[in-house]
mmCIF file of C-alpha atoms in Angstrom:
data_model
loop_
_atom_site.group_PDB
_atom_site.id
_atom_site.type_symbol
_atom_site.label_atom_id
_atom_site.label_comp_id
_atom_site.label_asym_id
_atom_site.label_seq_id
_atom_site.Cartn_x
_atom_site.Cartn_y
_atom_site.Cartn_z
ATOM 1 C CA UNK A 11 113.205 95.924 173.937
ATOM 2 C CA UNK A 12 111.159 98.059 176.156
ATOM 3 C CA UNK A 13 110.594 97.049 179.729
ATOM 4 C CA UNK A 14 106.691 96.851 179.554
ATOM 5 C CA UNK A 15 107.182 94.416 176.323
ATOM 6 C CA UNK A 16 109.771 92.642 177.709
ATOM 7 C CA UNK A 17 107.190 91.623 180.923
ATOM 8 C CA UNK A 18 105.052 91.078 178.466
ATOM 9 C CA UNK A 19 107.180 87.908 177.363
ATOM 10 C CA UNK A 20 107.659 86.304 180.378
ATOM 11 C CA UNK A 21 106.464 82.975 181.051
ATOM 12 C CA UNK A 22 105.123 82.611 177.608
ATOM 13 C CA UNK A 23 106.028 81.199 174.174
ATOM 14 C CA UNK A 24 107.273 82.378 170.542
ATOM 15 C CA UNK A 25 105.921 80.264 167.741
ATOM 16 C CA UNK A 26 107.305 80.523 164.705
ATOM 17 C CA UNK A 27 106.270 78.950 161.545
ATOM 18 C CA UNK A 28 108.934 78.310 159.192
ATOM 19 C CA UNK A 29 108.353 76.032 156.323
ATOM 20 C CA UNK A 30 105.388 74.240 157.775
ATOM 21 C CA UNK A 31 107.454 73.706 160.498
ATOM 22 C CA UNK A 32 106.747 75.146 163.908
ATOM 23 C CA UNK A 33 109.446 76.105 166.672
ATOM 24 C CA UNK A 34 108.231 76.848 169.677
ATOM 25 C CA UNK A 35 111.020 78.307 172.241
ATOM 26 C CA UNK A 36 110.895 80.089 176.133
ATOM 27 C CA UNK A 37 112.320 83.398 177.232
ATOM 28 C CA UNK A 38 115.566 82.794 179.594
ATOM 29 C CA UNK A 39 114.827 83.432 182.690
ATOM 30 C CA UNK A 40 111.022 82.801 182.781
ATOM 31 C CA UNK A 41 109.729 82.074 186.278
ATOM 32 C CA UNK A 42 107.336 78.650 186.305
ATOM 33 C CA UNK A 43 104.395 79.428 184.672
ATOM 34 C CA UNK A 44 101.444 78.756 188.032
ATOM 35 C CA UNK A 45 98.694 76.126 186.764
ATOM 36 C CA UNK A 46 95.748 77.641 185.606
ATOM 37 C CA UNK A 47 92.531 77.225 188.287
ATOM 38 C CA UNK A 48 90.269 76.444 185.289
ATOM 39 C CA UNK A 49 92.580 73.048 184.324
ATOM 40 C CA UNK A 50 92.419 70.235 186.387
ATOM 41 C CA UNK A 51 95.608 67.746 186.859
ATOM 42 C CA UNK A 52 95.206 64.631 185.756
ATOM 43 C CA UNK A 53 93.633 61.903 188.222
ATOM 44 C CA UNK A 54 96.394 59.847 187.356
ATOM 45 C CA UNK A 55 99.658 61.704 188.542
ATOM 46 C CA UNK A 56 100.537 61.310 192.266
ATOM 47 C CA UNK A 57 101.525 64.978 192.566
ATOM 48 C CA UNK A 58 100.620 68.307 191.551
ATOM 49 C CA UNK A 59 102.609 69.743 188.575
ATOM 50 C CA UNK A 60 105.120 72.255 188.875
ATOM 51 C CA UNK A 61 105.385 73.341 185.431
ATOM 52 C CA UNK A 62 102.891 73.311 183.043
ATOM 53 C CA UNK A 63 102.400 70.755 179.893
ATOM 54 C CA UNK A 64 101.982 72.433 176.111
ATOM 55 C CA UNK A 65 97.985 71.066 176.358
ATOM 56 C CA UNK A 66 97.431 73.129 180.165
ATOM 57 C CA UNK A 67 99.600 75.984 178.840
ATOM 58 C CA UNK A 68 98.091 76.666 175.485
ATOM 59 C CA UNK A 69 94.941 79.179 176.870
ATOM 60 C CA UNK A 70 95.058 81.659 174.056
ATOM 61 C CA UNK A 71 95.300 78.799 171.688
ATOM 62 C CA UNK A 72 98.526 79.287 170.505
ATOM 63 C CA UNK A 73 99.870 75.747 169.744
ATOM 64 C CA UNK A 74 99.568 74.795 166.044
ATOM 65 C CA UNK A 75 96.195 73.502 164.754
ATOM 66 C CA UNK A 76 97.748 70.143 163.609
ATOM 67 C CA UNK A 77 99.463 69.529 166.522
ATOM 68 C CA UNK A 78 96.268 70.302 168.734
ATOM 69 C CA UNK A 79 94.548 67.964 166.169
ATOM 70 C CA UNK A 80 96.651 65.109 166.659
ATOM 71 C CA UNK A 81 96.431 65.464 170.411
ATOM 72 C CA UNK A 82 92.534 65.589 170.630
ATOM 73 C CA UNK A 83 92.201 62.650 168.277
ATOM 74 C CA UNK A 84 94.602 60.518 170.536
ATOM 75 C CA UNK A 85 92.872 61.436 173.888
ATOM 76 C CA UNK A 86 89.601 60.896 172.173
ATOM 77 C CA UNK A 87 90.909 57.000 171.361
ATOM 78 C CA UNK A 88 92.289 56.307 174.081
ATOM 79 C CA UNK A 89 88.754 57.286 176.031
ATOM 80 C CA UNK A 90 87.189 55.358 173.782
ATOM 81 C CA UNK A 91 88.591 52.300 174.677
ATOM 82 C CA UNK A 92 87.753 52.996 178.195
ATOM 83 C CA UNK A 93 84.188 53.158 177.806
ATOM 84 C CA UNK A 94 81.300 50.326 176.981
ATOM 85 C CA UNK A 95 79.830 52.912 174.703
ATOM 86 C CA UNK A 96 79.871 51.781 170.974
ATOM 87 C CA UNK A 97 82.512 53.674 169.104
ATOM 88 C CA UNK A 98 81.783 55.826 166.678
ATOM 89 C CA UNK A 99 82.667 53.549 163.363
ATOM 90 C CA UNK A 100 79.411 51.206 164.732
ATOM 91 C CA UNK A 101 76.102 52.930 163.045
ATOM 92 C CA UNK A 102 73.166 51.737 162.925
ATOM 93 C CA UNK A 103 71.974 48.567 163.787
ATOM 94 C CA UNK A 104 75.385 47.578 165.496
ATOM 95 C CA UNK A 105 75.335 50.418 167.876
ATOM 96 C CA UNK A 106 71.916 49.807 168.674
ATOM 97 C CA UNK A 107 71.884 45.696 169.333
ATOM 98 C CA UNK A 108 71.954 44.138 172.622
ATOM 99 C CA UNK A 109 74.780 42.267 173.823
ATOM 100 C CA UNK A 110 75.138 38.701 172.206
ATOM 101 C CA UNK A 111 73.864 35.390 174.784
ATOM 102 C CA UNK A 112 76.567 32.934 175.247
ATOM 103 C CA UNK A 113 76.106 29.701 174.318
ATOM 104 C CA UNK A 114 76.293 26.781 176.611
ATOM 105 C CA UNK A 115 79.818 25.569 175.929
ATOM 106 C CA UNK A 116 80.774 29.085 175.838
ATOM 107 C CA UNK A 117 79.097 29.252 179.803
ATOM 108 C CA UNK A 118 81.073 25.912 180.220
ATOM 109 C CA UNK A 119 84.167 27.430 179.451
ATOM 110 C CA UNK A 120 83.779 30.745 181.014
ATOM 111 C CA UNK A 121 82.945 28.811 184.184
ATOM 112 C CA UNK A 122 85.376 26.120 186.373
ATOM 113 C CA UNK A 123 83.790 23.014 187.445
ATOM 114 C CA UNK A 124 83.709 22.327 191.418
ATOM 115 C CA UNK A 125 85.831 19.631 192.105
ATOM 116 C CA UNK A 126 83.830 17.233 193.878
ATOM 117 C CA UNK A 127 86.240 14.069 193.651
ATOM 118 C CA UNK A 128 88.487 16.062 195.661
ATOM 119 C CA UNK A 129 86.306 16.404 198.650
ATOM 120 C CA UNK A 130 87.245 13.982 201.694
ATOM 121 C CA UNK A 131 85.565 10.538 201.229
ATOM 122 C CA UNK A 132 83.963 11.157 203.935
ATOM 123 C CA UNK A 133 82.015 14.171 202.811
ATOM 124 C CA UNK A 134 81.405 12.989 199.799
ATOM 125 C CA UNK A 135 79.344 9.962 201.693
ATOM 126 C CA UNK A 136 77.285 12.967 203.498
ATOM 127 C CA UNK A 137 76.320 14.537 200.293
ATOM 128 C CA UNK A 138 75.488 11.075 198.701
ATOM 129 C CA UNK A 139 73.162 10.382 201.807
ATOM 130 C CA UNK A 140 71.616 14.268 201.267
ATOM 131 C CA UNK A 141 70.587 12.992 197.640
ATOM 132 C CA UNK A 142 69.095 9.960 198.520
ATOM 133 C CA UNK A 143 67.491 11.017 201.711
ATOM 134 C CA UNK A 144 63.819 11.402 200.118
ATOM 135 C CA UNK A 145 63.743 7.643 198.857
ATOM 136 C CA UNK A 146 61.691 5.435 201.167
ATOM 137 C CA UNK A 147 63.687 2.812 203.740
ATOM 138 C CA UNK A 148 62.442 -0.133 202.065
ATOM 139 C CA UNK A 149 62.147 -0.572 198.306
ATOM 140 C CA UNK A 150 59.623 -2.545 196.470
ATOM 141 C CA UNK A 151 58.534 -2.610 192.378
ATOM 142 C CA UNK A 152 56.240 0.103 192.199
ATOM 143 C CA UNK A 153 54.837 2.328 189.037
ATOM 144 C CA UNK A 154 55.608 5.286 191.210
ATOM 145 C CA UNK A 155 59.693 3.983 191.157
ATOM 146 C CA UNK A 156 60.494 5.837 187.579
ATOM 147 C CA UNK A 157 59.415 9.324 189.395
ATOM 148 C CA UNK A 158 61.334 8.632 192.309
ATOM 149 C CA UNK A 159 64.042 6.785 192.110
ATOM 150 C CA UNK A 160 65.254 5.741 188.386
ATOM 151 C CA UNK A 161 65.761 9.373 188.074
ATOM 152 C CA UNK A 162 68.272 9.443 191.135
ATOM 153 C CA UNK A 163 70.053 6.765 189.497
ATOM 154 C CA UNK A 164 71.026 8.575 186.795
ATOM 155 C CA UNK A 165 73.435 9.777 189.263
ATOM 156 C CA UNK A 166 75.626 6.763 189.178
ATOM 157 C CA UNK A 167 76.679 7.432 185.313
ATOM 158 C CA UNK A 168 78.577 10.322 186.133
ATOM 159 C CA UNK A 169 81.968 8.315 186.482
ATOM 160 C CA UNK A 170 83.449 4.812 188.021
ATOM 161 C CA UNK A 171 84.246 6.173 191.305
ATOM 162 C CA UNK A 172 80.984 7.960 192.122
ATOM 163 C CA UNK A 173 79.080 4.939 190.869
ATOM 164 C CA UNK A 174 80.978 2.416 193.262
ATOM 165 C CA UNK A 175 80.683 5.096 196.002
ATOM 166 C CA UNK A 176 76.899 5.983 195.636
ATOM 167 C CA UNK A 177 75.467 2.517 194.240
ATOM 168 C CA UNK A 178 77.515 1.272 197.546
ATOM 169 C CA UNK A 179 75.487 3.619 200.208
ATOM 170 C CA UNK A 180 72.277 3.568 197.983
ATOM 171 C CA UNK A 181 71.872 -0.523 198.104
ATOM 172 C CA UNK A 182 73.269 -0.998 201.624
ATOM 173 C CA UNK A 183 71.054 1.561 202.760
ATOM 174 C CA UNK A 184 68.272 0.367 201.931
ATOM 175 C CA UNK A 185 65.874 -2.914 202.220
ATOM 176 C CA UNK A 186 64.655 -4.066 199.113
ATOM 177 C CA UNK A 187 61.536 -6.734 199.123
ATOM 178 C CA UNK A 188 61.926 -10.449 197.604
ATOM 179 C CA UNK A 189 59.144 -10.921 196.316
ATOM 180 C CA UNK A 190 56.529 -7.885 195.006
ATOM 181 C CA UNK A 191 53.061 -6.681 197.140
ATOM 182 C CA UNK A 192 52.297 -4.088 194.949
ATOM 183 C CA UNK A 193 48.701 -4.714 193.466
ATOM 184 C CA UNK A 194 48.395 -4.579 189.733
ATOM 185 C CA UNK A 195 50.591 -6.039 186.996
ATOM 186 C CA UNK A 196 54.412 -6.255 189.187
ATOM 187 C CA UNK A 197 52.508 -8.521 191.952
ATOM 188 C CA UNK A 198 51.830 -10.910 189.351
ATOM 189 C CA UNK A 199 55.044 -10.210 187.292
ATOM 190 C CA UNK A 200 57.562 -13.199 187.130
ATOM 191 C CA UNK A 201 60.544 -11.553 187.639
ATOM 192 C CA UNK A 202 60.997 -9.748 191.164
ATOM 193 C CA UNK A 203 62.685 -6.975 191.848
ATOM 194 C CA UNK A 204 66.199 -8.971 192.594
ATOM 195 C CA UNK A 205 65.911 -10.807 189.497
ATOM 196 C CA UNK A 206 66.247 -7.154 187.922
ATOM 197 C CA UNK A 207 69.382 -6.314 189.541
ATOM 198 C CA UNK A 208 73.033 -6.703 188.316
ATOM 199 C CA UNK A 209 75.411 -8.810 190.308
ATOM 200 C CA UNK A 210 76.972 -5.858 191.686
ATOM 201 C CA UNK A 211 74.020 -4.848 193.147
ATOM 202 C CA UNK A 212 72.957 -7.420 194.893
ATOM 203 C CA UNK A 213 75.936 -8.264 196.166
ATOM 204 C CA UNK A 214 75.853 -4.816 198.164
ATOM 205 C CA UNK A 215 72.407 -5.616 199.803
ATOM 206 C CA UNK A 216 72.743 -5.516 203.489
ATOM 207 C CA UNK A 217 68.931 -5.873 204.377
ATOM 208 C CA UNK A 218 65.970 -8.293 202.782
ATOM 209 C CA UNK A 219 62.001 -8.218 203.943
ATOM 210 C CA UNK A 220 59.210 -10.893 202.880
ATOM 211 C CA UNK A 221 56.188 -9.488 203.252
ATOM 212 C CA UNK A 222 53.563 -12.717 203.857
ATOM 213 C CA UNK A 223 49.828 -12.255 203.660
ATOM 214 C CA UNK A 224 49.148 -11.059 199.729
ATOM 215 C CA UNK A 225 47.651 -13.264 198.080
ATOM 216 C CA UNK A 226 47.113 -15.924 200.733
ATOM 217 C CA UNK A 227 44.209 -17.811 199.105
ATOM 218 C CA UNK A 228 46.038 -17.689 195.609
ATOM 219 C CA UNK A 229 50.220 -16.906 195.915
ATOM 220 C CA UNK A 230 51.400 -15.624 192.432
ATOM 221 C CA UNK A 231 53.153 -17.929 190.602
ATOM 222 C CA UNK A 232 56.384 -15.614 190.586
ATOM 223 C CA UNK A 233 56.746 -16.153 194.420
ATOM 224 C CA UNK A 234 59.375 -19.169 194.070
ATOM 225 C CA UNK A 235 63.167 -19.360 194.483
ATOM 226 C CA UNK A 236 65.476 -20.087 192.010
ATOM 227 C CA UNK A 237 69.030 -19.557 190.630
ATOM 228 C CA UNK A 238 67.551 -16.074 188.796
ATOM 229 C CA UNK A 239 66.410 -14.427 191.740
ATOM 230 C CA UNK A 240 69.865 -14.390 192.818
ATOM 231 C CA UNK A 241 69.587 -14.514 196.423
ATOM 232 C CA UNK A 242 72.807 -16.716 196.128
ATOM 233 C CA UNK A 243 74.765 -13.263 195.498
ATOM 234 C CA UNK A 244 73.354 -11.347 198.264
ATOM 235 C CA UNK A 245 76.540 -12.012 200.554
ATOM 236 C CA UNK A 246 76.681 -9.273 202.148
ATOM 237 C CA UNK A 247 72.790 -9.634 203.674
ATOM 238 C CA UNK A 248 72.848 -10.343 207.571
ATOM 239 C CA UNK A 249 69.266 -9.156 208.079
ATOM 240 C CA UNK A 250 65.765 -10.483 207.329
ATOM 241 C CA UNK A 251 62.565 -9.117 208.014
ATOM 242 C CA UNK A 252 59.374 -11.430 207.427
ATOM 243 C CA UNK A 253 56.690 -9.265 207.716
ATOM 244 C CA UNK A 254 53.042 -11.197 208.261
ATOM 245 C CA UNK A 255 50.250 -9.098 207.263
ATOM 246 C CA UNK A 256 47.360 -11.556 208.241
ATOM 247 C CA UNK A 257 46.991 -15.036 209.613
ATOM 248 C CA UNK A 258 44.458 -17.536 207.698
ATOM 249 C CA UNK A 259 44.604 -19.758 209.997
ATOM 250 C CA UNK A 260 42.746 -17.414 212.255
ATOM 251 C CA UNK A 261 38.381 -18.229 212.313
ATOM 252 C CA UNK A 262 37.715 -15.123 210.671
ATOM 253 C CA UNK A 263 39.048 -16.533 207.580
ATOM 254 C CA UNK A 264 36.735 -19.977 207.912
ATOM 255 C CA UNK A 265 34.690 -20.293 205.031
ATOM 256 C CA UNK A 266 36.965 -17.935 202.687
ATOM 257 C CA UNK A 267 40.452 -19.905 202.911
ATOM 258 C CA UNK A 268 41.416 -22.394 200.052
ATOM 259 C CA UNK A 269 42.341 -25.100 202.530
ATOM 260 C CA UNK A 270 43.345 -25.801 206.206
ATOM 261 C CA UNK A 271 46.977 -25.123 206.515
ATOM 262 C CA UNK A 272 47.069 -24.639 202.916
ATOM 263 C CA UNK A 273 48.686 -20.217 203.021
ATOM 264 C CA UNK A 274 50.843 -21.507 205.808
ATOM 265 C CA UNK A 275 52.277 -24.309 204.530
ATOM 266 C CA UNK A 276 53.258 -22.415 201.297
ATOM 267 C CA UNK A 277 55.264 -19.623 203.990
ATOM 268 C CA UNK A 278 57.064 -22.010 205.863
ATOM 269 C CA UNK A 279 57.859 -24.039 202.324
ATOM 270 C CA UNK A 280 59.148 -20.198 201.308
ATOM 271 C CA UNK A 281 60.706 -19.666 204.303
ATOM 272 C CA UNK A 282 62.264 -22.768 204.059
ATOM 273 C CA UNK A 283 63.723 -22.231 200.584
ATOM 274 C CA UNK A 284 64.870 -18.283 201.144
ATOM 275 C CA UNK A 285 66.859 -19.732 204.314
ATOM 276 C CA UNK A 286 68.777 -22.458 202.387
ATOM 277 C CA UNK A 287 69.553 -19.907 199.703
ATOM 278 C CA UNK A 288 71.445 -17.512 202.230
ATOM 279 C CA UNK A 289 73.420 -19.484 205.026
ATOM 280 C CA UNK A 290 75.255 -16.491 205.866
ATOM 281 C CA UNK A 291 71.928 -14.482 207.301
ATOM 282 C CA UNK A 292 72.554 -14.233 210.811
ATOM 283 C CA UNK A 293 69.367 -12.955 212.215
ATOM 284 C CA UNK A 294 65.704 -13.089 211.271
ATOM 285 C CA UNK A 295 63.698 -10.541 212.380
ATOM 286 C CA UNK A 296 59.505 -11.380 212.891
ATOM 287 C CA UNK A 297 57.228 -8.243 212.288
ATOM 288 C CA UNK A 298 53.046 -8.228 211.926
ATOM 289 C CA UNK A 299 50.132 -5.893 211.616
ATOM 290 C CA UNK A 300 48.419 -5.878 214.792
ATOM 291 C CA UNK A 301 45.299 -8.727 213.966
ATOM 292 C CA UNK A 302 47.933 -11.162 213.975
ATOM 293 C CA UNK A 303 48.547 -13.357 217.292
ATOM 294 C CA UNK A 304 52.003 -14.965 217.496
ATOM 295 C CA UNK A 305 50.553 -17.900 219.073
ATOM 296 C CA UNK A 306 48.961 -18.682 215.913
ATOM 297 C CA UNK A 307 49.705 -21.343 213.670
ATOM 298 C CA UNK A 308 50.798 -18.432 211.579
ATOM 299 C CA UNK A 309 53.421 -17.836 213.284
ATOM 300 C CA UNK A 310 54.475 -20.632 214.683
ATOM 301 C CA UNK A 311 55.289 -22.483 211.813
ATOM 302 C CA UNK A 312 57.587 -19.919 210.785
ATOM 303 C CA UNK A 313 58.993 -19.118 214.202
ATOM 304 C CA UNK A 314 60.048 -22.543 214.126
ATOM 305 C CA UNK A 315 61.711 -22.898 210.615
ATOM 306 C CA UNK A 316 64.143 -20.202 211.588
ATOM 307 C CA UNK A 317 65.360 -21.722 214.643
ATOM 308 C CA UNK A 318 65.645 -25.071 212.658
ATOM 309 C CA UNK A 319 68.115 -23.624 210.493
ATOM 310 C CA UNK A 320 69.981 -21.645 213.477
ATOM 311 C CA UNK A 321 69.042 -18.581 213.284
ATOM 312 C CA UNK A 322 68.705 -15.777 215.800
ATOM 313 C CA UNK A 323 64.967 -14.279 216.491
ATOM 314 C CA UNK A 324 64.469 -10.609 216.681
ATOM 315 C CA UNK A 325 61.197 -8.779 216.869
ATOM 316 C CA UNK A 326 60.225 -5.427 214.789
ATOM 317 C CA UNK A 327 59.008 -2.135 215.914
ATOM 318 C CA UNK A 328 55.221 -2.404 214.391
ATOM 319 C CA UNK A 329 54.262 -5.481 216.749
ATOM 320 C CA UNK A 330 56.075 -4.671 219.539
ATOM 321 C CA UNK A 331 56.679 -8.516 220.483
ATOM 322 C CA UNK A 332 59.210 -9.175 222.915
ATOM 323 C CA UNK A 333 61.083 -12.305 223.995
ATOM 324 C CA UNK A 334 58.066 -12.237 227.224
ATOM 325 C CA UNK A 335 54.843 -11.434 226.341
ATOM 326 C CA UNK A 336 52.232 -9.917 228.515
ATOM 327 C CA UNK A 337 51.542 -13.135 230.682
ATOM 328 C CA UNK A 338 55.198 -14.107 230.637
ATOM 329 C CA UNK A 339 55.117 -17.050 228.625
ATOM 330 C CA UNK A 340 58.690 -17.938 227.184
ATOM 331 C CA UNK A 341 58.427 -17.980 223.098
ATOM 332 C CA UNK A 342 61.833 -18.048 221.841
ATOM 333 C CA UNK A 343 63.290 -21.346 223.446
ATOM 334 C CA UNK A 344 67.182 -21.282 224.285
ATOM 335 C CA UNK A 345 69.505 -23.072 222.303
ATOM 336 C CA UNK A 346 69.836 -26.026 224.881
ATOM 337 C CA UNK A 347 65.900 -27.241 224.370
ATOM 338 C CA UNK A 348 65.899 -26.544 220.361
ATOM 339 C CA UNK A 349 68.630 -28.678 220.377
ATOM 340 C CA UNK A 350 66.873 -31.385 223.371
ATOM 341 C CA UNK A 351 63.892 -31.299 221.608
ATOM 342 C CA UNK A 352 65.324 -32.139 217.889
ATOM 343 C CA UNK A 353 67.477 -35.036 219.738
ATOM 344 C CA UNK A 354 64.566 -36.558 220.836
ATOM 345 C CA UNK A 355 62.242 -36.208 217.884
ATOM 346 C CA UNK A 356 59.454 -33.563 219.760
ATOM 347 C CA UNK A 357 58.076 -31.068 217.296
ATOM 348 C CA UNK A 358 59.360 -27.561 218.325
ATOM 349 C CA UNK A 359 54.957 -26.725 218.629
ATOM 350 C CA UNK A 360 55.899 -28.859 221.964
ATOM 351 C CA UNK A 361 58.842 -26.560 222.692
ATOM 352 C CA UNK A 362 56.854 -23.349 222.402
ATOM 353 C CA UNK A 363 54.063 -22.880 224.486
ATOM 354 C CA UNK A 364 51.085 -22.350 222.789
#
């Protein structure tokens, strides 16, 4: 072979088709073919290539048309799957149509619930008062209550434990009225808001108010204790407000009152009977709007039915009353005289100063 043909050969390849076959072989002694500068090596390979592959070799063309088929066909599946484009077998309306939505228990799957029972008790309490923070302290029947509240309570359905954990906060949280001031249909209504509370519930009251002054020429005929009212189950209540709105016994009321004594008769009678139902009540806490004088007869008569059945007396924020009033005269007489004055048959009107 000549010497200018035989450079010629060097670093490239014979192919030879023999019966459809094709055999491709290398001169011995070929120096490394260099990479071409118009191929680029893979991304994927760490290092350069040395030596060349058939696909960065083949310039002229010279690797068999089937076999350069076959290789473009691959590379052209295997990008396909790579891509979000639609392949080429989707026409018409397939390759043109949006993704499909997921449905809701598809979102449900996709998605893990938070586990909130395994949160610390303690900040599951925190996220339970969070909820409930926009309710008011104290808790009467009201039309507004289905906006407000019923709607919270949905809350408790979600299992046993967060029922007994929220119902506990939500009910010993708050102070629920006996006995209904709201004008319209539920102050006249026969069955109080207690009455329309489970067992359970009321049993996790820690806080009770009676609100006296509505209605004081004509009480509503649902204002009476009895077994379903179920202060019986409210063990767990140590505090009662009794909140007096006005005073009839006062002269601005002459000449519009039913009867002398008749309004405050009927509070000390329901004082009376609230007290008897719930021995365990510690304290009762006295509370008025600011027209009403606690050296009324008012006040007085109920003043003294608490400390007949032993109870402590504690003032509320509205009135600001305090054990000495402004001219320091003692109200709230010491254990020793309630107890001199019952032994020798003096009214307790005797024991407090009027």
């Amino acid at each position: 072979m000549p010497r200018r043909a035989a450079q010629q050969l060097v670093g490239r390849r014979v192919t030879i088709s023999k019966s459809s076959r094709t055999v491709t072989t290398m001169v011995d002694n070929a120096p490394p073919t260099p990479i071409p500068s118009n191929i680029n090596t893979p991304l994927g390979s760490e290092y350069p290539s040395t030596y060349t592959s058939e696909a960065e070799g083949d310039v002229d063309g010279e690797i068999d048309g089937d076999i350069d088929g076959q290789v473009d066909e691959d590379v052209a599946k295997a990008m396909g799957a790579l891509t979000l484009a639609p392949s080429a077998e989707a026409t018409g309306s397939e390759a043109s149509a949006p993704p499909k939505p997921l449905t809701r228990l598809e979102r449900r799957r996709q998605y893990k619930p938070f586990p909130f029972l395994e949160l610390p008790a303690e900040l599951r309490v925190k996220i339970y008062e969070y909820f409930f923070d926009d309710t008011h302290y104290v808790l009467d029947l009201d039309p507004d209550n289905y906006r407000r509240i019923h709607k919270k309570l949905g809350f408790f359905r979600t299992c046993r434990t967060i029922s007994l954990e929220a119902g506990y906060l939500f009910y010993s949280t708050h102070t629920f009225r006996i006995f209904p001031t709201h004008p319209g249909k539920h102050f006249k209504t026969k069955k109080p808001l207690l009455a329309r509370m489970s067992s359970r519930q009321r049993s996790w009251i820690t806080s009770l108010e009676m609100r006296l002054g509505p209605g004081w020429n004509k009480p509503p005929r649902g204002w009476v204790v009895n077994p379903a009212l179920g202060l019986h189950e409210c063990t767990s209540v140590r505090q009662l407000t009794v909140f007096v709105e006005c005073d009839p016994s006062d002269g601005i009321f002459n000449g519009f009152r039913r009867a002398d004594d008749f309004y405050e008769g009927f509070s000390r009678g329901l004082l009376t009977d609230v007290l008897t139902e719930m021995p365990f009540v510690n304290n009762v806490t006295f509370d008025a709007w600011s027209s009403v004088r606690r050296k009324g007869a008012m006040m007085r008569g109920l003043i003294n039915t608490a400390l007949s059945h032993g109870k402590h007396i504690r003032w509320g924020p509205e009135r600001g009353w305090t054990d000495v009033d402004d001219e320091g005269e003692i109200v709230v007489p010491t254990s020793d005289m309630v107890a001199t004055a019952l032994l020798n048959g003096v009214g307790m009107d005797v024991v407090i100063v009027a």
